[in-house]
PDB file of C-alpha atoms in Angstrom:
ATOM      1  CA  UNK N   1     -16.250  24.525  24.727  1.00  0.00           C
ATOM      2  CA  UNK N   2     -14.104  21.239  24.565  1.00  0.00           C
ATOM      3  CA  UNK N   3     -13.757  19.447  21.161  1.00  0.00           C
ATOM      4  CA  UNK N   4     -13.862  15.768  20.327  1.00  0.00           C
ATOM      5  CA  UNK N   5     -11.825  13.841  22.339  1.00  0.00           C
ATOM      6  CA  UNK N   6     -10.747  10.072  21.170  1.00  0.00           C
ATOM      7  CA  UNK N   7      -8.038   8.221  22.763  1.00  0.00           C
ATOM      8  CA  UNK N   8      -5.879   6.634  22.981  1.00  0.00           C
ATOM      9  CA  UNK N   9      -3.725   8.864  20.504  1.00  0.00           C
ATOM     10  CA  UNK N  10      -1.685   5.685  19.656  1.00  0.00           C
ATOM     11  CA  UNK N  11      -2.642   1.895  19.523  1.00  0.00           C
ATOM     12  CA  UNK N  12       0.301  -1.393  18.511  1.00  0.00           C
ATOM     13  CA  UNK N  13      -1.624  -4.352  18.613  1.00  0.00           C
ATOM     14  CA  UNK N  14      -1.014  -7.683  17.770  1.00  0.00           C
ATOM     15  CA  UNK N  15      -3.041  -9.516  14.991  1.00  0.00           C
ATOM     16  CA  UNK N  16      -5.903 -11.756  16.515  1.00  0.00           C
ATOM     17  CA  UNK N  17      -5.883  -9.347  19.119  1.00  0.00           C
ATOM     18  CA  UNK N  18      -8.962  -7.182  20.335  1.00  0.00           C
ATOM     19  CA  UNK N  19      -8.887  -3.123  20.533  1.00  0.00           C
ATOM     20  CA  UNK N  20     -11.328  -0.482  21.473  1.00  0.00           C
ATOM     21  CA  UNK N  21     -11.667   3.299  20.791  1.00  0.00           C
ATOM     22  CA  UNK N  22     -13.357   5.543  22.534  1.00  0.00           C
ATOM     23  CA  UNK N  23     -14.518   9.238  21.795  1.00  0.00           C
ATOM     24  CA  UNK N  24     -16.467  11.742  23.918  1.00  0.00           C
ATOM     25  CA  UNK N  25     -18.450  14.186  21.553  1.00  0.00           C
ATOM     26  CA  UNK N  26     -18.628  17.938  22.185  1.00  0.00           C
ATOM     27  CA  UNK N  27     -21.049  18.985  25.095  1.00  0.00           C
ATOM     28  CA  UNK N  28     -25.140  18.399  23.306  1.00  0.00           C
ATOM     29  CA  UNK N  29     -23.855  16.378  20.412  1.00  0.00           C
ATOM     30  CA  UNK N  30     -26.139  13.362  19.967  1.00  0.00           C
ATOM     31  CA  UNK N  31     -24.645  12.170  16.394  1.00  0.00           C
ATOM     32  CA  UNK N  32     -20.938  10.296  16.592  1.00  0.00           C
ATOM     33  CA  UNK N  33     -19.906   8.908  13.466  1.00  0.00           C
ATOM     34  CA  UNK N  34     -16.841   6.614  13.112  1.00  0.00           C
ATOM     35  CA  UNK N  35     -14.513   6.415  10.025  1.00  0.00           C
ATOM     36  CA  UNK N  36     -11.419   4.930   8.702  1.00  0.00           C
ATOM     37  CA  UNK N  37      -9.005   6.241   6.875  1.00  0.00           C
ATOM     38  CA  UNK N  38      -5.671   4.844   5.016  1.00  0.00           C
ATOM     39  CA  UNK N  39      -3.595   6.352   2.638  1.00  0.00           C
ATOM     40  CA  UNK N  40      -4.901   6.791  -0.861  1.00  0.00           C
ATOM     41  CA  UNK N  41      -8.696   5.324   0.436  1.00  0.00           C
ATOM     42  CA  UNK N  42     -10.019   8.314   1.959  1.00  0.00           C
ATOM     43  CA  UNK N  43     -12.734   8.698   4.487  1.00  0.00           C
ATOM     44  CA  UNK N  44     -14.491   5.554   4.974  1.00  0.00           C
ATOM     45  CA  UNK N  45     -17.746   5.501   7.107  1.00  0.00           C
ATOM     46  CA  UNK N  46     -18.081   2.824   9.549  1.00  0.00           C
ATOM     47  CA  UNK N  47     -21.172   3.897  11.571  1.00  0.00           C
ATOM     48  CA  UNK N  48     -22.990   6.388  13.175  1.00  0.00           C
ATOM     49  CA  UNK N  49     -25.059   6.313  16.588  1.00  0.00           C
ATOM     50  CA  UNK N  50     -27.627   8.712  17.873  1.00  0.00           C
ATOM     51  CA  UNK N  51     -29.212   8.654  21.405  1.00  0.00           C
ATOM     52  CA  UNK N  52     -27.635   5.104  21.741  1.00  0.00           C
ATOM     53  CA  UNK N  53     -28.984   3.656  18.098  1.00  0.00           C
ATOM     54  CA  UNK N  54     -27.059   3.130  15.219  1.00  0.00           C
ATOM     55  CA  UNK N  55     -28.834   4.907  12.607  1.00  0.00           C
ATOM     56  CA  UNK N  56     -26.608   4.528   9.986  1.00  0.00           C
ATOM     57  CA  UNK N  57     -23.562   1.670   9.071  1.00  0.00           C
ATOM     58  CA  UNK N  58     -20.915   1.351   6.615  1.00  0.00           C
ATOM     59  CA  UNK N  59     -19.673  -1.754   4.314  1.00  0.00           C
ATOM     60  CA  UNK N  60     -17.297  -3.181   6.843  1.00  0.00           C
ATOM     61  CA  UNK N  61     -17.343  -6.362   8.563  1.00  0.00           C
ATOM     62  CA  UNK N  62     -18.663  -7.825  11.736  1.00  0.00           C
ATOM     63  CA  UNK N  63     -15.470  -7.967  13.122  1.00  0.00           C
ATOM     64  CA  UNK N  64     -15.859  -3.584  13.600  1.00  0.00           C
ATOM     65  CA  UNK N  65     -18.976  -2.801  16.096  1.00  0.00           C
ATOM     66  CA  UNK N  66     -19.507   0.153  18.044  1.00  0.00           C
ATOM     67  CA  UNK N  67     -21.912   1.780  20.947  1.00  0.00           C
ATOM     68  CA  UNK N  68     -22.913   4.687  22.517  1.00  0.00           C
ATOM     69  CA  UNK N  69     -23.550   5.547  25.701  1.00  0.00           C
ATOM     70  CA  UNK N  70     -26.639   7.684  27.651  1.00  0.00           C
ATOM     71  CA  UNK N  71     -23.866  10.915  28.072  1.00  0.00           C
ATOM     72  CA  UNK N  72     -23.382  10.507  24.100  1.00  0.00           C
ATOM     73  CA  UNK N  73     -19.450   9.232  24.245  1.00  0.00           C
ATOM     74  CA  UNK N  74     -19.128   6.693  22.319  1.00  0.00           C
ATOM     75  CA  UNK N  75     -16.834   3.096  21.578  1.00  0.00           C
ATOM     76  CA  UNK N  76     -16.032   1.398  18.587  1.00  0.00           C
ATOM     77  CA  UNK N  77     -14.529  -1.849  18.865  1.00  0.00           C
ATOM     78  CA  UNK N  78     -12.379  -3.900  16.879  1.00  0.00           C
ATOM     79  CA  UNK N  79     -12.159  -8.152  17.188  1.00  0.00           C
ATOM     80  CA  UNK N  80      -9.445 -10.301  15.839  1.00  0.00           C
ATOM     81  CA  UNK N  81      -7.406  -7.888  14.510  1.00  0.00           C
ATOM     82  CA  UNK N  82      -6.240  -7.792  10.975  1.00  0.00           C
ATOM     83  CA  UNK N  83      -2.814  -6.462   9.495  1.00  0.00           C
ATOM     84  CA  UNK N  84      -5.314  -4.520   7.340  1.00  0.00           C
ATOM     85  CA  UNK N  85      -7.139  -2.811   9.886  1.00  0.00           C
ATOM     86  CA  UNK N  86      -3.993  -0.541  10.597  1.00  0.00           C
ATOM     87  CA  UNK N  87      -5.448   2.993  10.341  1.00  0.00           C
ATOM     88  CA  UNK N  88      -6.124   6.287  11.524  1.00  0.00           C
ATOM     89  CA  UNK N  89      -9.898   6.147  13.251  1.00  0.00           C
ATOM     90  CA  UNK N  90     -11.756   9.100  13.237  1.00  0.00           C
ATOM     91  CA  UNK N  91     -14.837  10.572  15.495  1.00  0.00           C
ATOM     92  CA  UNK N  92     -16.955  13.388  14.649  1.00  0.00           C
ATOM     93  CA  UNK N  93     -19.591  14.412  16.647  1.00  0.00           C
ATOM     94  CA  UNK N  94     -22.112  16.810  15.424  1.00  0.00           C
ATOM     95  CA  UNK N  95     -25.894  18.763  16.745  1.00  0.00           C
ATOM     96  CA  UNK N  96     -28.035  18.742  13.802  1.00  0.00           C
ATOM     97  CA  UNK N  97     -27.615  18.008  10.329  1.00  0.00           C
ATOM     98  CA  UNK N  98     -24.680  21.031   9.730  1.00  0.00           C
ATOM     99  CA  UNK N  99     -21.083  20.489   9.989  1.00  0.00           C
ATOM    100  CA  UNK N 100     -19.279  17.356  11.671  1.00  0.00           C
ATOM    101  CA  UNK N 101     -16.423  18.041  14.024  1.00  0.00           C
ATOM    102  CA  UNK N 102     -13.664  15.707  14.184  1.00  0.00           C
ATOM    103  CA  UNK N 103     -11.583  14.490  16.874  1.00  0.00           C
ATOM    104  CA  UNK N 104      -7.730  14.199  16.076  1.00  0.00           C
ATOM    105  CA  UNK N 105      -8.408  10.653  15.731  1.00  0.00           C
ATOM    106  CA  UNK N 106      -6.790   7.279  17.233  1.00  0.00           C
ATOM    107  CA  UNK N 107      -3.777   5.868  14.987  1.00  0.00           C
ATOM    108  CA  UNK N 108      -4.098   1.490  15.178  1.00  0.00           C
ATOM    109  CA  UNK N 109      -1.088  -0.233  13.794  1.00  0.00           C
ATOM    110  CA  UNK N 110      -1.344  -3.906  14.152  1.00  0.00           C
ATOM    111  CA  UNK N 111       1.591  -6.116  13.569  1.00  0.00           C
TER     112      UNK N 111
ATOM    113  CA  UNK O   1     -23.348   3.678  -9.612  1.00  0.00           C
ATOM    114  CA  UNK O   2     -22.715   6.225  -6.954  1.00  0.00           C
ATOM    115  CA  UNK O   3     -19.883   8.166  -6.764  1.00  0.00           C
ATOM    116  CA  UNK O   4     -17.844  11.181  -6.131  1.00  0.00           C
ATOM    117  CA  UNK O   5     -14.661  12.511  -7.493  1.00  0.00           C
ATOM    118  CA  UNK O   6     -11.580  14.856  -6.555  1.00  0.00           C
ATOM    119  CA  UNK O   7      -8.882  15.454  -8.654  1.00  0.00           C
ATOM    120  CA  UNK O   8      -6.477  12.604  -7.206  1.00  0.00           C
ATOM    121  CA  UNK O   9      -3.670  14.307  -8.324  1.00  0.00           C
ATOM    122  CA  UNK O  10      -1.718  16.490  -5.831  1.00  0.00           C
ATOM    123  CA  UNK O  11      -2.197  20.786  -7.388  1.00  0.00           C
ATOM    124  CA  UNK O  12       0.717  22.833  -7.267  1.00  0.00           C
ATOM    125  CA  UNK O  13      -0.291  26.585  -7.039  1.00  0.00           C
ATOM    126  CA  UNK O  14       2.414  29.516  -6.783  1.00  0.00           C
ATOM    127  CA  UNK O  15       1.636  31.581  -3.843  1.00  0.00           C
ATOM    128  CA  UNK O  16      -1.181  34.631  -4.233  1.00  0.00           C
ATOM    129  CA  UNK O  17      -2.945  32.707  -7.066  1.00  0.00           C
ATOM    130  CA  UNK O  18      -6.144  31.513  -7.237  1.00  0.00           C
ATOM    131  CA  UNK O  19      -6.708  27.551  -5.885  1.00  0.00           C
ATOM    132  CA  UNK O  20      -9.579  25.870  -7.526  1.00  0.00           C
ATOM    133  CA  UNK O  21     -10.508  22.677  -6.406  1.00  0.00           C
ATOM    134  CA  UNK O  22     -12.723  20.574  -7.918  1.00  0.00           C
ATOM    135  CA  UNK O  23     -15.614  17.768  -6.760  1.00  0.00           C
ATOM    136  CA  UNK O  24     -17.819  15.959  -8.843  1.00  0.00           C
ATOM    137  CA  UNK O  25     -20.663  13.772  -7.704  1.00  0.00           C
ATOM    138  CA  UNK O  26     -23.176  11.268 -10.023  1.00  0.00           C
ATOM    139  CA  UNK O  27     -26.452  10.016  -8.924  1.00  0.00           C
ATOM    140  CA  UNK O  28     -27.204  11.383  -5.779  1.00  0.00           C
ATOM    141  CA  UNK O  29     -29.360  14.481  -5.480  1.00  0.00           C
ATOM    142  CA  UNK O  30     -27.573  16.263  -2.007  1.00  0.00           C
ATOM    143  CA  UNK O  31     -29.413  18.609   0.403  1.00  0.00           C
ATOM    144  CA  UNK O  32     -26.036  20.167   1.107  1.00  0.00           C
ATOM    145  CA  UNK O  33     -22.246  20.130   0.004  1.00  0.00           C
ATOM    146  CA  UNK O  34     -19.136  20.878   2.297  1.00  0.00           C
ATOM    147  CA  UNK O  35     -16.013  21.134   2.366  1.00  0.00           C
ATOM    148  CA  UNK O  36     -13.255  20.453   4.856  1.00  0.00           C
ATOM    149  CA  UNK O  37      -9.424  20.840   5.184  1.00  0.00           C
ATOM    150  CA  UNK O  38      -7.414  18.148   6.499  1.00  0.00           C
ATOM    151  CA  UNK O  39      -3.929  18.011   7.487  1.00  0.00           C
ATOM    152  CA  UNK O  40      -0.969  14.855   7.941  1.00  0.00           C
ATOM    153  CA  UNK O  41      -1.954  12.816  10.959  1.00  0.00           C
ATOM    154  CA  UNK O  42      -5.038  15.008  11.986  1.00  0.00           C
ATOM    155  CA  UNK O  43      -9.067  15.350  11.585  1.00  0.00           C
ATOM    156  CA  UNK O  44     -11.277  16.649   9.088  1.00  0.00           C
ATOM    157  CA  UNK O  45     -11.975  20.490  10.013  1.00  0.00           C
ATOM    158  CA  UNK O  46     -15.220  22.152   8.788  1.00  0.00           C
ATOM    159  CA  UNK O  47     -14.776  25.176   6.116  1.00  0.00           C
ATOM    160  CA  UNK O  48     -17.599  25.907   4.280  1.00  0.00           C
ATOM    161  CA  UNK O  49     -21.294  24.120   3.577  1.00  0.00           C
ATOM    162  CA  UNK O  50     -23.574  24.997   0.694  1.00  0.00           C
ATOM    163  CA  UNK O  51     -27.123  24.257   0.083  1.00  0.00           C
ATOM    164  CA  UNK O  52     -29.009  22.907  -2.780  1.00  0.00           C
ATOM    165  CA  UNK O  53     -30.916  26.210  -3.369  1.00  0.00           C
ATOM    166  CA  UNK O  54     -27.426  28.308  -3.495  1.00  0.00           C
ATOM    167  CA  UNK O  55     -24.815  29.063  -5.856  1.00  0.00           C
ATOM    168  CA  UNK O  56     -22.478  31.009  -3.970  1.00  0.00           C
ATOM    169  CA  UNK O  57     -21.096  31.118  -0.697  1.00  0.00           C
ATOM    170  CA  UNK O  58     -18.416  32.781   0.525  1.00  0.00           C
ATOM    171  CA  UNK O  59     -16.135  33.095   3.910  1.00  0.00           C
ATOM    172  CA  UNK O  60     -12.911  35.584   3.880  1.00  0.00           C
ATOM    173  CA  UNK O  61     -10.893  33.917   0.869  1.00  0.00           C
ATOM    174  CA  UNK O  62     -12.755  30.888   0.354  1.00  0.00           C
ATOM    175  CA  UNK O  63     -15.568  30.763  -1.937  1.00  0.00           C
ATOM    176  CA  UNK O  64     -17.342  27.723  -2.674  1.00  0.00           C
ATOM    177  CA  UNK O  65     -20.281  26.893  -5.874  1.00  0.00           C
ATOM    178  CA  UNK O  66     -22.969  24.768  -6.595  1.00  0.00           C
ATOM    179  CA  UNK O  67     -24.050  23.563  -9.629  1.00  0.00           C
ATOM    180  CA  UNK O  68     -26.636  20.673  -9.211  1.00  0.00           C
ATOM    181  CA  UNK O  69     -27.763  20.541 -12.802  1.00  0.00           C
ATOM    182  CA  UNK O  70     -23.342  19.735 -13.343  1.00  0.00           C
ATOM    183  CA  UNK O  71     -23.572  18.094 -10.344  1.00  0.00           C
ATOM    184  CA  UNK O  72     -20.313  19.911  -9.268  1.00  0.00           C
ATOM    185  CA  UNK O  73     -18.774  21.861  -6.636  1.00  0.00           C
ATOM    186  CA  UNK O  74     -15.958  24.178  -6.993  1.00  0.00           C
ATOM    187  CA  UNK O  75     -13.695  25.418  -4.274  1.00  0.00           C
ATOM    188  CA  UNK O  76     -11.600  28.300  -4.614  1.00  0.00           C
ATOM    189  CA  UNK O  77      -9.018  30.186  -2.688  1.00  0.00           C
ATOM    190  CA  UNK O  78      -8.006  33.824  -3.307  1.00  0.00           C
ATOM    191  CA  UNK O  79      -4.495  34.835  -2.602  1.00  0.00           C
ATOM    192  CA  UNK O  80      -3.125  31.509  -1.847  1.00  0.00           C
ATOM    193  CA  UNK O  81      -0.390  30.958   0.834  1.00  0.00           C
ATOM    194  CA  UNK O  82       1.775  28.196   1.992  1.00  0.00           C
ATOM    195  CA  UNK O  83      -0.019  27.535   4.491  1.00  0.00           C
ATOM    196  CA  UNK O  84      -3.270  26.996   2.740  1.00  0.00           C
ATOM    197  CA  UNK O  85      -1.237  23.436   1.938  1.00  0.00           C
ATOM    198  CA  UNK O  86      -3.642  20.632   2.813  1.00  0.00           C
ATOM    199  CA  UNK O  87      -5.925  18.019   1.817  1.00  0.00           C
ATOM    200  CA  UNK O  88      -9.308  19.810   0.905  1.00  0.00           C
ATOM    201  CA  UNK O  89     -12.451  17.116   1.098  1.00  0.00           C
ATOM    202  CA  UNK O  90     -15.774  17.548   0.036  1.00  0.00           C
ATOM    203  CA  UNK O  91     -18.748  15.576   1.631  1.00  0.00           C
ATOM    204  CA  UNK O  92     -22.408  15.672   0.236  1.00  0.00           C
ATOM    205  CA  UNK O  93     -25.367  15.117   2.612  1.00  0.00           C
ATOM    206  CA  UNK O  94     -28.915  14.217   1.634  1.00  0.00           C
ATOM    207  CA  UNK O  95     -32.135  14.834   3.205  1.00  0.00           C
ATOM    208  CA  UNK O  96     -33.281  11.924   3.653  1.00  0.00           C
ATOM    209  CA  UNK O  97     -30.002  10.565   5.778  1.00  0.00           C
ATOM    210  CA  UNK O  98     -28.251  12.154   7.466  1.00  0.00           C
ATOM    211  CA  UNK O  99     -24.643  10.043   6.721  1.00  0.00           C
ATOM    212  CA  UNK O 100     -22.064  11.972   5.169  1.00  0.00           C
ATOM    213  CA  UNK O 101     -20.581  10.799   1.451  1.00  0.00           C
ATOM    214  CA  UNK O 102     -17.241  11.710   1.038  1.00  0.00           C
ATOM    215  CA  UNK O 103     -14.738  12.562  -1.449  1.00  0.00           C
ATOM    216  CA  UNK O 104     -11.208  11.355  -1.126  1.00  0.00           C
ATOM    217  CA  UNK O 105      -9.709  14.640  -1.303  1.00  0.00           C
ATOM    218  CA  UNK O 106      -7.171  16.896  -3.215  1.00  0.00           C
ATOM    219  CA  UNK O 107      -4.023  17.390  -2.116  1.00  0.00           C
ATOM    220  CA  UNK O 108      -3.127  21.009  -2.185  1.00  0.00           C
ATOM    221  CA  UNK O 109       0.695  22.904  -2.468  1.00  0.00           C
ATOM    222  CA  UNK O 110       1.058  25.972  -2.247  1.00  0.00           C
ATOM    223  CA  UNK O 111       4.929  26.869  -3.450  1.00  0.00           C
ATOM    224  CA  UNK O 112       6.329  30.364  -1.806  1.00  0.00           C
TER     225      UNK O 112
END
């Protein structure tokens, strides 16, 4: 069956600007978490939805919000952009409480 | 506080050793441990998960431990090859939530 899929691969956005990610979870996953990740910080959890509620959230700011749809994809958004937001953004998608899978994740560079 | 710990330090191994790999985790009491391999530019990708009640799993060379009264995790591979090189991360899960805490990896060489 298909894996995670997030696109766009590849984001350049200017700061102030707006952005937003979007990831469809394998066929029957309910659970999509998002995460950032820089060099040196490691994962960092932003949030994770299931059947359209966010059940869980991460220490980040308003600015990052997110939503999931009735077919389970999923959107995270991003408002007034930061220089320090440039990352790698990261979906997994998972059934129960076993293993996540990831997708190969959406690389934001804002300038 | 909360917290858990890779070796931040990149290990070199010579090819057909043994790669041990090592998490630590303080005041949290997981359901379940795993572990994941990550390479430059990509996703996590599932290895190996461990439960509170085990000591010992085990999946071709990979083996992983669990000692909850250490609070520690080791992660070892048997005949190590290049391309074993990676970032290895563990994340611990609890019962009670299901959000993943994660480590923030060890880099791994393996040198032919």
């Amino acid at each position: 069956k298909a894996g995670v899929t997030q696109t766009p691969r590849y984001l350049i956005k200017t700061r102030g600007q707006q952005v937003t990610l979007s990831c469809s979870p394998i066929s029957g996953h309910r659970s999509v978490s998002w995460y950032q990740q820089t060099p040196g910080q490691g994962l960092q959890f932003l949030f994770e939805y299931f059947s359209e509620t966010q059940r869980n959230k991460g220490n980040f700011p308003g600015r990052f919000s997110g939503r999931q749809f009735s077919n389970s994809r999923s959107e995270m958004n991003v408002s007034t952009l930061e220089l320090g937001d440039s990352a790698l953004y990261l979906c997994a998608s998972s059934s129960s409480y076993t293993e996540a899978f990831f997708g190969q994740g959406t690389r934001l560079t804002v300038v | 506080s909360q917290k858990i710990e890779q070796n931040s330090e990149a290990l070199n191994i010579q090819e057909g050793k043994t790669a041990t790999l090592t998490c630590n985790y303080t005041n949290y009491s997981p359901a379940y441990l795993q572990w994941y391999r990550q390479d430059p530019g990509r996703g996590p990708v599932f290895l190996l998960l461990i439960r509170e009640n085990e000591k010992e799993k085990r999946k071709e060379r990979l083996k992983v431990t669990f000692d909850t009264t250490l609070k520690q995790s080791l992660f070892h591979i048997t005949a190590s090859q290049p391309a074993d090189s990676a970032t290895y991360l563990c994340a611990l899960a609890m019962d009670s939530n299901y959000q993943l805490i994660w480590g923030a990896g060890t880099k791994l060489i393996i040198k032919p």
